[in-house]
Short mmCIF file of C-alpha atoms and ligand atoms in Angstrom, two decimals:
data_model
loop_
_atom_site.label_atom_id
_atom_site.label_comp_id
_atom_site.label_asym_id
_atom_site.label_seq_id
_atom_site.Cartn_x
_atom_site.Cartn_y
_atom_site.Cartn_z
CA MET A 10 -16.60 21.32 -79.24
CA LYS A 11 -19.76 23.46 -79.14
CA ILE A 12 -19.90 25.70 -76.08
CA LEU A 13 -22.94 27.75 -75.11
CA VAL A 14 -21.99 30.84 -73.11
CA THR A 15 -24.79 32.78 -71.39
CA GLY A 16 -24.24 36.41 -70.35
CA GLY A 17 -21.53 36.75 -73.01
CA ALA A 18 -22.29 40.43 -73.65
CA GLY A 19 -21.53 41.31 -70.01
CA PHE A 20 -18.21 41.86 -68.25
CA ILE A 21 -16.77 38.42 -67.48
CA GLY A 22 -18.74 36.54 -70.15
CA SER A 23 -17.32 38.73 -72.94
CA ASN A 24 -13.79 38.34 -71.60
CA PHE A 25 -14.39 34.56 -71.60
CA VAL A 26 -15.61 34.67 -75.23
CA TYR A 27 -12.40 36.49 -76.23
CA LEU A 28 -10.27 34.02 -74.28
CA LEU A 29 -11.91 31.11 -76.13
CA LEU A 30 -11.41 32.77 -79.52
CA GLU A 31 -7.73 33.14 -78.61
CA GLU A 32 -7.07 29.81 -76.89
CA ARG A 33 -9.63 27.43 -78.44
CA PRO A 34 -10.16 28.88 -81.95
CA GLU A 35 -11.61 25.60 -83.25
CA TRP A 36 -14.53 25.65 -80.78
CA LYS A 37 -17.94 26.92 -81.86
CA ILE A 38 -19.22 29.59 -79.42
CA ILE A 39 -22.97 30.02 -79.03
CA CYS A 40 -23.51 33.22 -77.06
CA VAL A 41 -26.90 33.83 -75.39
CA ASP A 42 -27.64 37.16 -73.72
CA ALA A 43 -30.82 39.11 -73.00
CA LEU A 44 -28.92 42.40 -73.44
CA THR A 45 -30.05 43.95 -70.17
CA TYR A 46 -28.79 47.37 -69.02
CA ALA A 47 -25.49 45.65 -68.03
CA ALA A 48 -24.67 44.49 -71.56
CA ASN A 49 -23.13 46.43 -74.39
CA ILE A 50 -23.44 44.63 -77.73
CA HIS A 51 -20.47 46.60 -79.09
CA THR A 52 -18.32 44.74 -76.60
CA LEU A 53 -18.70 41.76 -78.94
CA ASN A 54 -17.82 43.65 -82.17
CA ASP A 55 -14.61 41.68 -82.69
CA ALA A 56 -16.24 38.34 -81.79
CA PHE A 57 -18.84 38.84 -84.54
CA LYS A 58 -15.97 38.79 -87.05
CA SER A 59 -15.29 35.12 -86.24
CA PRO A 60 -17.17 32.46 -88.26
CA ASN A 61 -17.19 30.28 -85.12
CA PHE A 62 -19.25 32.79 -83.10
CA VAL A 63 -23.04 33.03 -83.12
CA PHE A 64 -25.21 35.28 -80.97
CA TYR A 65 -28.79 34.88 -79.72
CA LYS A 66 -30.63 37.67 -77.93
CA GLU A 67 -32.59 35.53 -75.49
CA ASP A 68 -33.59 35.56 -71.84
CA ILE A 69 -32.53 32.53 -69.79
CA ARG A 70 -35.90 32.68 -68.03
CA ASN A 71 -37.66 31.96 -71.34
CA ARG A 72 -38.10 28.18 -71.40
CA GLU A 73 -39.32 27.96 -75.00
CA GLY A 74 -36.65 30.31 -76.34
CA ILE A 75 -33.83 28.46 -74.56
CA SER A 76 -35.19 25.09 -75.65
CA ALA A 77 -35.28 26.26 -79.29
CA ILE A 78 -31.60 27.31 -79.11
CA PHE A 79 -30.63 23.90 -77.66
CA GLU A 80 -32.72 22.13 -80.31
CA LYS A 81 -30.90 24.01 -83.08
CA GLU A 82 -27.35 24.19 -81.71
CA ARG A 83 -27.01 21.04 -79.54
CA PRO A 84 -24.20 22.42 -77.35
CA ASP A 85 -21.71 20.01 -75.70
CA VAL A 86 -20.96 22.35 -72.80
CA VAL A 87 -22.86 25.22 -71.15
CA VAL A 88 -21.20 27.95 -69.06
CA ASN A 89 -23.70 30.14 -67.22
CA PHE A 90 -22.49 33.71 -66.64
CA ALA A 91 -25.93 35.31 -67.13
CA ALA A 92 -27.07 36.97 -63.94
CA GLU A 93 -28.17 40.14 -62.28
CA SER A 94 -24.83 40.94 -60.67
CA HIS A 95 -24.94 44.22 -58.74
CA VAL A 96 -25.41 44.02 -54.95
CA ASP A 97 -26.76 47.61 -54.63
CA ARG A 98 -29.46 46.95 -57.22
CA SER A 99 -30.44 43.73 -55.41
CA ILE A 100 -31.02 45.75 -52.24
CA GLU A 101 -33.36 48.09 -54.15
CA ASN A 102 -35.18 45.42 -56.18
CA PRO A 103 -34.60 41.78 -55.18
CA ALA A 104 -37.29 40.19 -57.40
CA ILE A 105 -35.42 40.20 -60.72
CA PHE A 106 -32.40 38.64 -58.97
CA LEU A 107 -34.49 35.68 -57.88
CA GLU A 108 -35.99 35.29 -61.33
CA THR A 109 -32.81 35.48 -63.41
CA ASN A 110 -30.29 33.99 -61.03
CA ILE A 111 -32.40 31.10 -59.70
CA ILE A 112 -35.20 30.41 -62.21
CA GLY A 113 -32.95 31.20 -65.18
CA THR A 114 -30.37 28.68 -63.96
CA ALA A 115 -33.08 26.03 -63.56
CA VAL A 116 -34.39 26.68 -67.09
CA LEU A 117 -30.88 26.18 -68.51
CA MET A 118 -30.33 22.96 -66.56
CA ASP A 119 -33.73 21.60 -67.65
CA ALA A 120 -32.66 22.16 -71.27
CA CYS A 121 -29.37 20.39 -70.50
CA ARG A 122 -31.29 17.42 -69.11
CA LYS A 123 -33.62 17.31 -72.10
CA TYR A 124 -30.95 17.52 -74.81
CA GLY A 125 -27.99 15.93 -72.97
CA ILE A 126 -24.78 17.69 -72.10
CA GLN A 127 -21.15 16.89 -71.28
CA ARG A 128 -20.93 19.67 -68.71
CA PHE A 129 -22.99 22.44 -67.13
CA HIS A 130 -20.73 24.97 -65.45
CA GLN A 131 -22.15 27.54 -63.06
CA VAL A 132 -20.16 30.75 -62.56
CA GLY A 133 -20.54 31.43 -58.86
CA THR A 134 -19.26 33.98 -56.39
CA ASP A 135 -17.37 34.04 -53.09
CA GLU A 136 -20.23 36.15 -51.70
CA VAL A 137 -22.14 32.92 -50.98
CA TYR A 138 -19.82 32.40 -47.99
CA GLY A 139 -20.90 35.69 -46.38
CA ASP A 140 -18.09 37.79 -44.99
CA LEU A 141 -15.03 37.49 -42.75
CA PRO A 142 -14.13 39.85 -39.88
CA LEU A 143 -11.56 42.57 -40.59
CA ASP A 144 -9.50 41.61 -37.54
CA ARG A 145 -8.96 37.94 -38.53
CA PRO A 146 -6.57 38.03 -41.52
CA ASP A 147 -5.84 34.34 -40.86
CA LEU A 148 -9.35 33.30 -42.04
CA PHE A 149 -10.19 32.45 -45.67
CA PHE A 150 -13.13 31.01 -47.62
CA HIS A 151 -12.67 27.31 -48.40
CA GLU A 152 -14.99 25.23 -50.59
CA ASP A 153 -16.54 23.70 -47.45
CA THR A 154 -17.06 27.04 -45.67
CA PRO A 155 -20.79 27.15 -44.80
CA ILE A 156 -23.07 29.14 -47.11
CA HIS A 157 -24.09 32.23 -45.13
CA THR A 158 -25.33 35.02 -47.36
CA SER A 159 -25.93 38.72 -46.70
CA SER A 160 -27.62 40.40 -49.67
CA PRO A 161 -30.49 39.38 -51.96
CA TYR A 162 -27.82 39.08 -54.71
CA SER A 163 -25.62 36.65 -52.80
CA THR A 164 -28.66 34.72 -51.61
CA SER A 165 -29.88 34.30 -55.18
CA LYS A 166 -26.43 33.08 -56.25
CA ALA A 167 -26.25 30.66 -53.31
CA SER A 168 -29.73 29.36 -54.19
CA ALA A 169 -28.56 28.76 -57.76
CA ASP A 170 -25.49 26.86 -56.52
CA LEU A 171 -27.67 24.64 -54.33
CA LEU A 172 -29.97 23.96 -57.26
CA VAL A 173 -26.99 23.03 -59.46
CA GLN A 174 -25.80 20.57 -56.80
CA ALA A 175 -29.34 19.19 -56.47
CA TYR A 176 -29.55 18.57 -60.25
CA HIS A 177 -26.26 16.69 -60.03
CA ARG A 178 -27.35 14.49 -57.16
CA THR A 179 -30.96 13.97 -58.26
CA TYR A 180 -30.63 13.74 -62.04
CA GLY A 181 -26.92 13.00 -62.45
CA LEU A 182 -26.40 16.22 -64.44
CA PRO A 183 -22.60 16.61 -64.95
CA VAL A 184 -22.05 19.96 -63.23
CA THR A 185 -19.19 22.03 -61.86
CA ILE A 186 -19.25 25.31 -59.93
CA SER A 187 -16.53 27.94 -59.60
CA ARG A 188 -16.70 30.63 -56.93
CA CYS A 189 -14.59 33.65 -57.65
CA SER A 190 -13.60 36.80 -55.79
CA ASN A 191 -14.04 40.37 -57.17
CA ASN A 192 -12.97 40.73 -60.80
CA TYR A 193 -11.52 43.82 -62.45
CA GLY A 194 -10.51 44.56 -66.04
CA PRO A 195 -11.95 45.68 -69.40
CA TYR A 196 -15.69 45.81 -70.17
CA GLN A 197 -17.01 46.08 -66.58
CA PHE A 198 -20.19 48.14 -66.28
CA PRO A 199 -19.50 51.43 -64.44
CA GLU A 200 -21.84 50.68 -61.55
CA LYS A 201 -19.09 48.56 -59.95
CA LEU A 202 -16.36 50.12 -57.80
CA ILE A 203 -13.36 50.30 -60.14
CA PRO A 204 -14.94 51.50 -63.43
CA LEU A 205 -17.28 53.83 -61.53
CA MET A 206 -14.35 55.49 -59.78
CA ILE A 207 -12.34 55.73 -63.03
CA ASN A 208 -15.32 57.29 -64.80
CA ASN A 209 -16.04 59.81 -62.04
CA ALA A 210 -12.39 60.76 -61.52
CA SER A 211 -11.93 61.28 -65.26
CA GLN A 212 -14.75 63.83 -65.13
CA ASN A 213 -13.60 65.42 -61.84
CA LYS A 214 -16.82 64.18 -60.18
CA PRO A 215 -16.93 63.12 -56.47
CA LEU A 216 -15.91 59.51 -55.74
CA PRO A 217 -18.61 58.02 -53.44
CA VAL A 218 -16.86 55.72 -50.95
CA TYR A 219 -19.26 53.75 -48.73
CA GLY A 220 -18.78 54.07 -44.96
CA GLU A 221 -15.12 54.64 -44.17
CA GLY A 222 -13.82 52.71 -47.18
CA LEU A 223 -12.32 50.02 -44.94
CA ASN A 224 -14.20 47.02 -46.38
CA VAL A 225 -11.81 44.56 -48.00
CA ARG A 226 -12.22 42.82 -51.35
CA ASP A 227 -9.97 40.15 -52.89
CA TRP A 228 -9.26 41.29 -56.50
CA LEU A 229 -8.58 39.02 -59.47
CA TYR A 230 -7.80 40.17 -63.02
CA VAL A 231 -10.72 39.03 -65.20
CA LYS A 232 -8.56 37.08 -67.66
CA ASP A 233 -7.17 35.00 -64.80
CA HIS A 234 -10.75 34.18 -63.77
CA CYS A 235 -11.53 33.13 -67.35
CA TYR A 236 -8.47 30.84 -67.46
CA GLY A 237 -9.70 29.33 -64.18
CA ILE A 238 -13.12 28.54 -65.66
CA LEU A 239 -11.49 26.94 -68.72
CA ALA A 240 -9.32 24.85 -66.39
CA VAL A 241 -12.40 23.69 -64.45
CA LEU A 242 -14.12 22.72 -67.72
CA GLU A 243 -11.14 20.73 -68.96
CA LYS A 244 -9.66 19.31 -65.78
CA GLY A 245 -12.25 19.75 -63.01
CA ARG A 246 -14.09 16.84 -61.43
CA VAL A 247 -17.83 16.60 -61.99
CA GLY A 248 -19.90 17.57 -58.95
CA GLU A 249 -17.11 19.69 -57.46
CA VAL A 250 -16.82 23.33 -56.38
CA TYR A 251 -13.59 25.27 -57.07
CA ASN A 252 -12.71 28.59 -55.40
CA LEU A 253 -10.82 31.02 -57.66
CA GLY A 254 -8.87 33.96 -56.26
CA GLY A 255 -5.39 35.40 -56.13
CA HIS A 256 -4.71 36.46 -52.51
CA ASN A 257 -5.02 40.10 -53.47
CA GLU A 258 -6.85 41.79 -50.63
CA LYS A 259 -7.27 45.54 -50.65
CA ALA A 260 -9.43 47.98 -48.66
CA ASN A 261 -11.73 50.01 -50.94
CA ILE A 262 -10.06 53.27 -49.97
CA GLU A 263 -6.68 51.91 -51.14
CA ILE A 264 -8.17 51.10 -54.57
CA VAL A 265 -9.72 54.56 -54.86
CA LYS A 266 -6.42 56.26 -53.97
CA ILE A 267 -4.51 54.14 -56.51
CA ILE A 268 -6.99 55.19 -59.24
CA LEU A 269 -6.69 58.87 -58.32
CA SER A 270 -2.90 58.67 -58.30
CA GLU A 271 -2.76 56.87 -61.70
CA LEU A 272 -5.09 59.48 -63.21
CA GLY A 273 -3.24 62.39 -61.59
CA LYS A 274 -6.38 63.55 -59.76
CA PRO A 275 -6.59 64.99 -56.21
CA GLU A 276 -7.75 62.97 -53.18
CA SER A 277 -10.14 65.81 -52.40
CA LEU A 278 -12.50 64.11 -54.91
CA ILE A 279 -13.10 61.33 -52.33
CA THR A 280 -16.53 61.69 -50.67
CA PHE A 281 -17.55 59.35 -47.86
CA VAL A 282 -21.24 58.47 -48.23
CA THR A 283 -23.82 56.41 -46.30
CA ASP A 284 -22.77 52.79 -46.07
CA ARG A 285 -24.37 49.94 -48.07
CA LYS A 286 -27.05 48.11 -46.06
CA GLY A 287 -25.67 44.83 -44.66
CA HIS A 288 -22.25 45.65 -46.17
CA ASP A 289 -19.93 42.61 -46.14
CA GLN A 290 -16.68 43.38 -44.31
CA ARG A 291 -14.06 41.24 -45.97
CA TYR A 292 -13.84 38.61 -48.71
CA ALA A 293 -10.77 36.38 -48.98
CA ILE A 294 -10.52 33.22 -51.07
CA ASP A 295 -8.30 30.21 -50.49
CA PRO A 296 -7.67 29.02 -54.07
CA GLY A 297 -5.54 26.04 -52.94
CA LYS A 298 -7.84 23.34 -54.36
CA ALA A 299 -7.95 24.85 -57.89
CA MET A 300 -4.19 25.34 -57.83
CA ALA A 301 -3.43 21.80 -56.69
CA GLU A 302 -6.02 19.94 -58.80
CA LEU A 303 -6.17 22.05 -61.95
CA GLY A 304 -2.66 23.51 -62.07
CA TRP A 305 -4.32 26.94 -62.31
CA ALA A 306 -2.73 30.08 -60.91
CA PRO A 307 -3.32 33.78 -61.56
CA THR A 308 -0.60 35.41 -63.66
CA THR A 309 -1.49 39.13 -63.49
CA MET A 310 -0.20 40.95 -60.42
CA PHE A 311 -2.58 43.63 -59.09
CA LYS A 312 -0.01 46.41 -59.59
CA ASP A 313 0.13 45.55 -63.31
CA GLY A 314 -3.55 44.63 -63.77
CA ILE A 315 -4.84 47.89 -62.32
CA LYS A 316 -2.58 49.91 -64.66
CA LEU A 317 -3.77 47.87 -67.67
CA THR A 318 -7.37 48.37 -66.56
CA ILE A 319 -7.13 52.15 -66.07
CA GLN A 320 -5.32 52.44 -69.41
CA TRP A 321 -8.06 50.39 -71.12
CA TYR A 322 -10.86 52.65 -69.82
CA ARG A 323 -8.92 55.78 -70.79
CA GLU A 324 -8.65 54.42 -74.32
CA HIS A 325 -12.31 53.34 -74.42
CA MET A 326 -14.18 56.38 -73.15
CA ASP A 327 -16.57 55.92 -76.10
CA TRP A 328 -17.49 52.48 -74.71
CA MET A 329 -17.98 54.06 -71.28
CA ALA A 330 -20.13 56.81 -72.82
CA GLU A 331 -22.37 54.16 -74.44
CA CYS A 332 -22.84 52.43 -71.07
CA THR A 333 -23.59 55.66 -69.24
CA SER A 334 -26.13 56.93 -71.75
CA GLY A 335 -29.76 55.79 -71.47
CA GLY A 336 -30.90 54.93 -67.95
CA TYR A 337 -27.52 55.33 -66.26
CA MET A 338 -27.90 58.92 -65.07
CA LYS A 339 -31.31 58.11 -63.58
CA TYR A 340 -29.79 55.09 -61.80
CA TYR A 341 -26.91 57.23 -60.55
CA GLU A 342 -29.25 59.90 -59.20
CA GLU A 343 -31.44 57.31 -57.44
CA MET A 344 -28.49 55.42 -55.95
CA TYR A 345 -26.26 58.33 -54.97
CA GLY A 346 -28.46 61.45 -55.04
CA ASN A 347 -29.41 61.49 -51.34
CA ARG A 348 -26.62 59.36 -49.95
P1 LIG B 5 -22.57 41.59 -65.74
O1 LIG B 5 -23.71 42.19 -65.01
O2 LIG B 5 -21.49 42.46 -66.28
O3 LIG B 5 -23.12 40.73 -66.98
C1 LIG B 5 -24.24 39.91 -66.88
C2 LIG B 5 -24.71 39.58 -68.30
O4 LIG B 5 -25.84 38.70 -68.18
C3 LIG B 5 -25.19 40.81 -69.10
O5 LIG B 5 -24.66 40.77 -70.40
C4 LIG B 5 -26.69 40.67 -69.11
O6 LIG B 5 -27.31 41.22 -70.28
C5 LIG B 5 -26.87 39.17 -69.03
N1 LIG B 5 -28.16 38.80 -68.46
C6 LIG B 5 -28.73 39.29 -67.33
N2 LIG B 5 -29.93 38.73 -67.14
C7 LIG B 5 -30.11 37.85 -68.17
C8 LIG B 5 -31.16 36.97 -68.52
N3 LIG B 5 -32.28 36.88 -67.77
N4 LIG B 5 -31.02 36.20 -69.62
C9 LIG B 5 -29.90 36.31 -70.38
N5 LIG B 5 -28.89 37.14 -70.12
C10 LIG B 5 -29.00 37.90 -69.01
O7 LIG B 5 -21.98 40.50 -64.75
P2 LIG B 5 -20.49 39.95 -64.57
O8 LIG B 5 -19.78 40.80 -63.60
O9 LIG B 5 -19.90 39.70 -65.90
O10 LIG B 5 -20.77 38.56 -63.85
C11 LIG B 5 -20.93 37.36 -64.60
C12 LIG B 5 -21.15 36.22 -63.63
O11 LIG B 5 -20.05 36.10 -62.76
C13 LIG B 5 -22.38 36.41 -62.74
O12 LIG B 5 -23.01 35.17 -62.60
C14 LIG B 5 -21.79 36.87 -61.42
O13 LIG B 5 -22.61 36.48 -60.35
C15 LIG B 5 -20.47 36.14 -61.41
N6 LIG B 5 -19.37 36.76 -60.64
C16 LIG B 5 -19.02 38.07 -60.86
C17 LIG B 5 -17.94 38.61 -60.17
C18 LIG B 5 -17.48 40.04 -60.40
O14 LIG B 5 -16.59 40.52 -59.71
N7 LIG B 5 -18.04 40.76 -61.36
C19 LIG B 5 -17.24 37.83 -59.25
C20 LIG B 5 -17.63 36.50 -59.04
C21 LIG B 5 -18.69 35.98 -59.75
O1 LIG B 6 -19.89 53.51 -55.33
C1 LIG B 6 -19.41 52.57 -54.67
N1 LIG B 6 -18.71 52.85 -53.53
C2 LIG B 6 -18.16 51.90 -52.74
O2 LIG B 6 -17.54 52.21 -51.71
C3 LIG B 6 -19.54 51.18 -55.07
C4 LIG B 6 -20.28 50.81 -56.31
C5 LIG B 6 -18.96 50.23 -54.26
N2 LIG B 6 -18.32 50.57 -53.11
C6 LIG B 6 -17.75 49.48 -52.27
C7 LIG B 6 -18.70 48.38 -51.89
C8 LIG B 6 -17.82 47.17 -51.82
O3 LIG B 6 -17.23 47.06 -50.53
O4 LIG B 6 -16.73 48.85 -53.06
C9 LIG B 6 -16.72 47.43 -52.83
C10 LIG B 6 -16.94 46.74 -54.18
O5 LIG B 6 -18.27 46.99 -54.57
P1 LIG B 6 -18.89 46.40 -55.93
O6 LIG B 6 -18.01 46.80 -57.07
O7 LIG B 6 -20.33 46.75 -55.96
O8 LIG B 6 -18.65 44.83 -55.74
P2 LIG B 6 -19.12 43.78 -54.60
O9 LIG B 6 -20.30 44.27 -53.87
O10 LIG B 6 -17.90 43.44 -53.80
O11 LIG B 6 -19.55 42.54 -55.52
C11 LIG B 6 -18.73 42.15 -56.66
O12 LIG B 6 -17.95 41.03 -56.36
C12 LIG B 6 -18.59 39.78 -56.24
C13 LIG B 6 -19.59 41.86 -57.90
O13 LIG B 6 -20.40 42.99 -58.20
C14 LIG B 6 -20.41 40.62 -57.74
O14 LIG B 6 -21.13 40.33 -58.94
C15 LIG B 6 -19.48 39.48 -57.42
O15 LIG B 6 -20.20 38.31 -57.18
#
């Protein structure tokens, strides 16, 4: 099996590469990543040691470059993780989200049509369903929940999903889509809630909580997400959407307090700042279809996963320092300076 993984130098893509090396060591992995600000090539240091791993620095928007990789490697399966993934950045600068997340996905699928493929899998998000009210804990996102997006990020991801479904119906491209809730774990760029709070708390810097910190996210350990994607590839039905999540809802403020407590830091570091524009209230996935059809279920409880995650960042402060060098301080100042 030859599997082409885009976005493999980012958070979830790199965890997926490591899962494949562990669980499917006979597969050839062709990793394609443009190495944007969100990537850290050192994340893949151990993958480079495998003879079954090859890496191409390429942009999924580049039709000729992507075509040349397909021509040379002839992948059997493509899994598309590559994306601009941060909601706050999409609010500041939507254009690149439309280009990478929509056009990039189309470029990949055009290459799949040209060269033939057993499966194109699109890594999607629960944010395409919009949000749920805080006072209706009985409501969950199902695969047939209407698409109703809030941010330029979620709109670009929803557009990509619609395009994937259109390529299936129009051209018969064998596609699947997974839509996952918030991931946490090793190798996440410290612009996202959990690594940002771990990084700031470690340095006794203020922890910027948006609004009152009451927005709810449904957290899944990244390795469980990766097992879910592998299950969709191997057991999922072509043309179908699968929601992945672990019924692990937490208000942001709870997460921040857990991090402070694990690190032995005072709650006085918490600073409430101006809310995110259009901030989604609550995400909550019903993963019943994936569980019933694929036999998939998360195995890492949040109480264990968050400890593993905090421990990982404490042991990899050099990795964090690499991510936060370069443009990070400028980004931080622009995003949080006057908040
Ligand atoms: P990330 O930002 O950590 O990584 C994205 C990777 O894609 C980076 O390595 C980056 O260099 C690469 N990339 C960006 N633009 C590219 C381009 N034009 N061409 C080639 N490579 C490019 O993101 P992530 O958190 O790992 O998310 C991966 C996927 O999973 C995304 O599609 C995201 O929408 C989806 N997702 C993420 C979460 C989450 O909680 N992080 C939840 C559900 C779904
Ligand atoms: O500094 C912060 N303070 C804060 O209160 C940051 C960065 C976030 N927050 C809040 C906003 C959200 O309610 O924490 C929550 C989580 O924020 P993010 O980590 O930015 O994630 P979210 O916006 O929920 O989106 C994530 O999950 C779905 C990923 O970034 C997406 O790629 C994925 O599709």
